[in-house]
XYZ file of C-alpha atoms in Angstrom:
143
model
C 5.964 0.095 -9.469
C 7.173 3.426 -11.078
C 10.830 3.787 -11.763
C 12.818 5.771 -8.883
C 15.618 7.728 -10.064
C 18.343 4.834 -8.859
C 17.849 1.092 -9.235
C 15.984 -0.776 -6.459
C 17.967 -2.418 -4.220
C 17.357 -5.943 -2.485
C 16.050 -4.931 0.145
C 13.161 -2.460 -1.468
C 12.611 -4.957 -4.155
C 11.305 -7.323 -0.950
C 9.596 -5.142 0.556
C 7.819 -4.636 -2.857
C 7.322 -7.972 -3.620
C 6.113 -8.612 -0.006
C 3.310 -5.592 -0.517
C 2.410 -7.200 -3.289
C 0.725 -9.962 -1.062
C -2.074 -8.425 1.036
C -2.603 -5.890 -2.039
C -3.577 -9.028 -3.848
C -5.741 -10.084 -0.932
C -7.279 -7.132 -0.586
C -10.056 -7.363 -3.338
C -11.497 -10.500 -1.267
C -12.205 -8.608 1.883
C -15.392 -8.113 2.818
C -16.430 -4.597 1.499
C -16.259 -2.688 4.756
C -13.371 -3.756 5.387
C -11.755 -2.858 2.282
C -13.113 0.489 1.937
C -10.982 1.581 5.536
C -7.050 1.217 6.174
C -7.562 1.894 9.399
C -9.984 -0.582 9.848
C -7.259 -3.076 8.474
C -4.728 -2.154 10.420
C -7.127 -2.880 13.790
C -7.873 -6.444 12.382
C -3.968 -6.819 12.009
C -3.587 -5.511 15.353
C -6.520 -8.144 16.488
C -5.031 -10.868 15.091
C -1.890 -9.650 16.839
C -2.177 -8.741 20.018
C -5.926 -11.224 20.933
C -6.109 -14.040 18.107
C -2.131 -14.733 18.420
C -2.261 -15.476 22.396
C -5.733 -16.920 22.307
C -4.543 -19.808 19.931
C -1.026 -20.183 21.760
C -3.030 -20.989 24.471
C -5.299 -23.734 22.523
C -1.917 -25.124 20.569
C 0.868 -24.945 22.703
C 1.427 -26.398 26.436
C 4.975 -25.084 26.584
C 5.440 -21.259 27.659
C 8.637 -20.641 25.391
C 6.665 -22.305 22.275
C 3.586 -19.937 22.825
C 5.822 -16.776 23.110
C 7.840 -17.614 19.906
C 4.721 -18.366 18.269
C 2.347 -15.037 19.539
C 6.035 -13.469 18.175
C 6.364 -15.593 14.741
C 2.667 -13.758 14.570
C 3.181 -10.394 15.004
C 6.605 -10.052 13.174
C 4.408 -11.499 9.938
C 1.051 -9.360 10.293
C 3.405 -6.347 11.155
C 5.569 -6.786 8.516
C 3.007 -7.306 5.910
C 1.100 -4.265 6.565
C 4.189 -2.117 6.634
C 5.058 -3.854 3.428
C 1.619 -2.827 2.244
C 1.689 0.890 2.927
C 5.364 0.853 1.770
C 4.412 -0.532 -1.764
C 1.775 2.135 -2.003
C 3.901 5.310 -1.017
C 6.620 3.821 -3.660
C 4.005 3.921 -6.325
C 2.814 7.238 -5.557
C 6.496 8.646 -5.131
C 7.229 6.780 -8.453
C 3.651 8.700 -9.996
C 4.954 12.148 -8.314
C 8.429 12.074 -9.601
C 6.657 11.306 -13.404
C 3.938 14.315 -12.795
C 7.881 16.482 -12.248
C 9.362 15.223 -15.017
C 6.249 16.154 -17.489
C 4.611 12.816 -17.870
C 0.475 12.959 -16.795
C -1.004 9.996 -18.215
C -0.349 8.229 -15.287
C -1.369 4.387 -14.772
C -1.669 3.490 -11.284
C -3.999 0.333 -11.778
C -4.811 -0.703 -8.408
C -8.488 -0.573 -7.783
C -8.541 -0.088 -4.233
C -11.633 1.764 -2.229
C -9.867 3.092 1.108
C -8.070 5.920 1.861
C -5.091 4.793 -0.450
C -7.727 4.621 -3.715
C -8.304 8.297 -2.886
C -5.155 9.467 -2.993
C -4.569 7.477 -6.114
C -7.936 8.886 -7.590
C -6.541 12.556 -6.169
C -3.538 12.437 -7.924
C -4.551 10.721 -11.094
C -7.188 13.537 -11.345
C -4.654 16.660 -10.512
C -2.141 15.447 -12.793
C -4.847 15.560 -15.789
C -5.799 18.903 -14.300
C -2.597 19.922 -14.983
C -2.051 18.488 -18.333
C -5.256 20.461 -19.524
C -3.956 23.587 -17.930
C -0.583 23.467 -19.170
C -2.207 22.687 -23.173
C -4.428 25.703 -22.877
C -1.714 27.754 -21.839
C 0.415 26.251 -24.697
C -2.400 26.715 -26.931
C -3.472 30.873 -25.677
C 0.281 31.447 -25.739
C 0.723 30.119 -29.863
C -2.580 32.440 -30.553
């Protein structure tokens, strides 16, 4: 992840490392799957709100155990798809905040295909854009 302009604290370092999971999932997905976030986020929200209760039902006799489990559930498929879309803003904050300070050769290496891949593909390209832009006008301007 790009350097932010004060040190990560414990807390975003987690949430980091955390992202880190699913993003390292992600390349086994099936292909339609992995080419829409959205599409994600309604199998997280499947798993959630139908798989969860379904197989409290098939595991657990006890009311209280099935509730603390559906819970146990969504806290985890929640939290790592928050985690996941937090990583991914960080590094394109991080990428931003480089573009500002001059820097264009950017490296963002994930190889995603969804929505997030674009952006990354977006921003990679403008920031050449502008790197080519700004030598020409360094170059037209020493002429």
């Amino acid at each position: 992840m790009p350097p932010t302009t004060q040190s990560a604290g414990p807390l975003e370092r987690l949430l980091v490392a955390v992202g880190a999971v699913p993003m390292a999932i992600e390349p086994y997905l099936p292909t339609a799957v992995r080419r829409n976030f959205g599409v994600r986020l309604f199998v997280i929200a499947f798993i959630s709100v139908v798989g969860a209760p379904a197989l409290s039902v098939v595991l657990f006799a006890d009311v209280l155990s099935a509730a603390a489990f559906i819970s146990l559930v969504v806290a985890v498929t929640g939290f790592l798809g928050y985690c996941e879309m937090y990583r991914a803003l960080r590094e394109i904050n991080g990428s931003v905040r480089k573009i500002d300070a001059g820097e264009f050769d950017l490296d963002l290496a994930d190889d995603r295909i969804d929505e997030i891949g674009e952006t990354y593909g977006g921003l990679l390209s403008a920031a050449a854009s502008l790197d080519e832009t700004l030598r020409e006008a360094e170059a037209a301007r020493e002429e």
